[in-house]
Amino acid sequence: MPMPASSTHVQPRYWYNPLIKSKYSVVPGLLAVVLMLVPSMLTAIGVVREKELGSIANFYSSPMTKLEFLWGKQIPYIVITAITFIILLGVIIFLFEIPFKGSFPALVSGAMLYIVISTGLGLLISTFTRTQIAALLAAFVITLVPSFDLSGLTSPASTLVGGAKFMSRIFPARYLLNISVGTFTKGIGFAELVWNYVSLIIIYTAIQTMTVLLLKKQEK
Amino acid sequence: MIRKLWHIYRLGLKELISFRYDYVLVIMVIYSFTVMVIVPAKGTGVQVRNSTIAYVDEDQSPLSRRIIDAIQMPFFQKPRPITYHDINRVMDRAEYVFVLHIPSGFQNDLLAGKNPDIRIDVDATVVGHARLGTTYLSQIINQEINTFLQGSRRPAPPPIVLNTRIMYNPNNENAWFMSIVLLGHMITLLSIVLPAAALIKEKERGTVEHLLVMPLIPLEITIAKVWANSFIVLMGTMFSLYFAVKWVIGAPIHGSTILFMFGTIVFLYATTELGVFLATVAKNQPQAGLLSIPIIVPISMLNGGTTPIESMPRFLQIIMQFAPTTHYMEFCSRVLIRNAGIGDVWQQLVAMAAIGTVLFTGAMMRFRATFR
């Protein structure tokens, strides 16, 4: 267009991040990637390992229920990831010097919910894979692209189209990204972010239901 | 020598057979070469496209409607009306990237020469769109205002007319290039993870001892794993190039497919050796998985596909010269998009081969130390 970019009729106001520095949205946004990739993969391999090495026979032969087995496998990974999350918070605030402006309980509860989902996704992957290679690859393929490209980290989630829009909506990363960037940089809390928590809870319920349905108490 | 090649061939076949029977693994490989290339390539973009915008029209004049109508695809979605009190809420909830606020009496003030302003509220946490999108919006708005002020009179022709010619991708089609970038990501991921996991599996189950007491040398075992997994990835790549990139996305691939295949083999030599090296460091699958994340993610994300290498900090540019993915991305964009011949890409090929050889030597040294 031949018109000059500067203008006398337009006055932009840059909200939340007046200098438009990418670190204020990318660094908190990366929480959604890190808290997805590592826990889902570790949990998936953790269970499939038992299948491949044979120790899952203990579960098949014991009177343990499915849920006991699943939660017993999941809880250690939740604890490990929660510790990682605390370390990450320190890194974001002190190393990258991103000021925290919003509601801290809102971020922590969102992140905890997200960790339960990402480890739960790992359990779901472990129900349909038999080898550790397959579990490793499945966890990678299922989480890598959606958490980087479809979460809003590279292009805003509201601008996605077609299949990408659909995948972005059913994958939890965009909701944690909203919570994380919202609480860190936008300085908001539960009231504005409520739909993100609702979405995360729906996703968790779906994942948990699928896992219980797919987990076989006895190997065929 | 012939015997050794025979061993390598047979061991590789054994690898391919065990791959075939792991249905989930096969499905995941197919999934990554199709869905994971097509969906993000079609639906996402690195430039401002399809951005979300809302407006508060307090003026309700012909001019304000003209301005709003002028905001169109492909840069912006259709603007949605909201009220002044909604601005805060929609910004907080990240529903819109831009909110246009046309004050009441805008058209009258403009005609009276009062120079009124339209306010654009920009969600600056959406860094990719904030600055460039605002520039586009300003251009659109100012152009509308100027045509409105001048009425039907045509403005005097500017003294110099810039004639832009966009090479290789005249419509700025984002999906074409993105699909190649994503294909590169998938090749990187699979060619590192598959051989690493295949080797660790032997280590973990103790079958590597079986192999080592046989009259086989570590070199043969490794090369067998590498060729078998490279074969899988190469087949997937060619399938993806024809099916996903050419057929579904419709990217015009001008370059030589043979040269692309050759370059991919050189790249696979480097990445599969990286996988082997990883397998010699990790003790079990969870470790291999964990180790591969901090390797695969940076070398894929910083390969120059989404952010040009030239716009990275200097030290990162230097570091990325040691990553095979950087050279592969450059190779792909030259061969597939710009139809380069081997004379234009020999530097990339040599660099990838050199990186591969260093990793190969390192992996062999580690292999003896850890597997024996």
Coordinates of C-alpha atoms in Angstrom, one line a residue, chain A residues 28-29 31-33 36 106-107 109-111 113-115 117 146-147 150-153 157-158 160 164-183 188-189 192-204 207, chain B residues 92-94:
Chain A
P28 CA 5.3 -17.5 30.9
G29 CA 3.8 -19.2 27.8
L31 CA 5.2 -23.2 31.0
A32 CA 2.4 -24.7 28.9
V33 CA 5.0 -26.5 26.9
M36 CA 3.1 -30.9 29.1
A106 CA -5.0 -18.6 40.1
L107 CA -1.7 -19.5 38.5
S109 CA -4.3 -23.9 40.8
G110 CA -4.2 -23.7 37.0
A111 CA -0.8 -25.2 36.8
L113 CA -4.8 -28.9 37.2
Y114 CA -2.6 -28.9 34.1
I115 CA 0.0 -31.2 35.6
I117 CA -3.9 -33.5 32.9
P146 CA -0.1 -28.9 19.8
S147 CA 1.8 -27.3 22.7
L150 CA -1.5 -24.6 18.5
S151 CA -1.4 -23.2 22.0
G152 CA -1.0 -19.5 21.0
L153 CA 2.7 -19.4 21.6
A157 CA -5.0 -19.2 19.3
S158 CA -7.9 -17.0 18.3
L160 CA -6.2 -20.5 14.0
A164 CA -5.7 -26.5 13.8
K165 CA -8.5 -24.5 15.5
F166 CA -10.2 -27.7 16.6
M167 CA -7.1 -29.4 17.9
S168 CA -6.1 -26.2 19.7
R169 CA -9.5 -26.3 21.5
I170 CA -9.3 -29.9 22.7
F171 CA -5.7 -29.7 23.7
P172 CA -5.1 -28.2 27.2
A173 CA -2.0 -26.1 26.4
R174 CA -3.9 -22.9 25.2
Y175 CA -5.8 -22.7 28.4
L176 CA -2.7 -22.9 30.6
L177 CA -1.1 -20.4 28.3
N178 CA -4.0 -18.0 28.9
I179 CA -3.7 -18.5 32.7
S180 CA 0.0 -18.2 32.8
V181 CA 0.3 -15.1 30.5
G182 CA -2.8 -13.7 32.1
T183 CA -1.5 -13.9 35.7
I188 CA -5.6 -10.8 36.1
G189 CA -7.1 -13.6 38.3
E192 CA -11.4 -13.3 34.1
L193 CA -9.9 -16.7 33.5
V194 CA -12.8 -18.9 34.7
W195 CA -13.5 -20.4 31.3
N196 CA -10.0 -21.7 31.1
Y197 CA -10.4 -23.7 34.3
V198 CA -13.7 -25.0 33.2
S199 CA -12.2 -26.2 29.9
L200 CA -9.3 -27.8 31.7
I201 CA -11.7 -29.7 34.0
I202 CA -13.7 -30.9 31.0
I203 CA -10.5 -32.1 29.3
Y204 CA -9.4 -33.9 32.4
I207 CA -9.0 -38.1 29.5
Chain B
D92 CA -8.3 -9.7 29.6
R93 CA -9.9 -12.9 28.2
A94 CA -7.7 -12.7 25.0

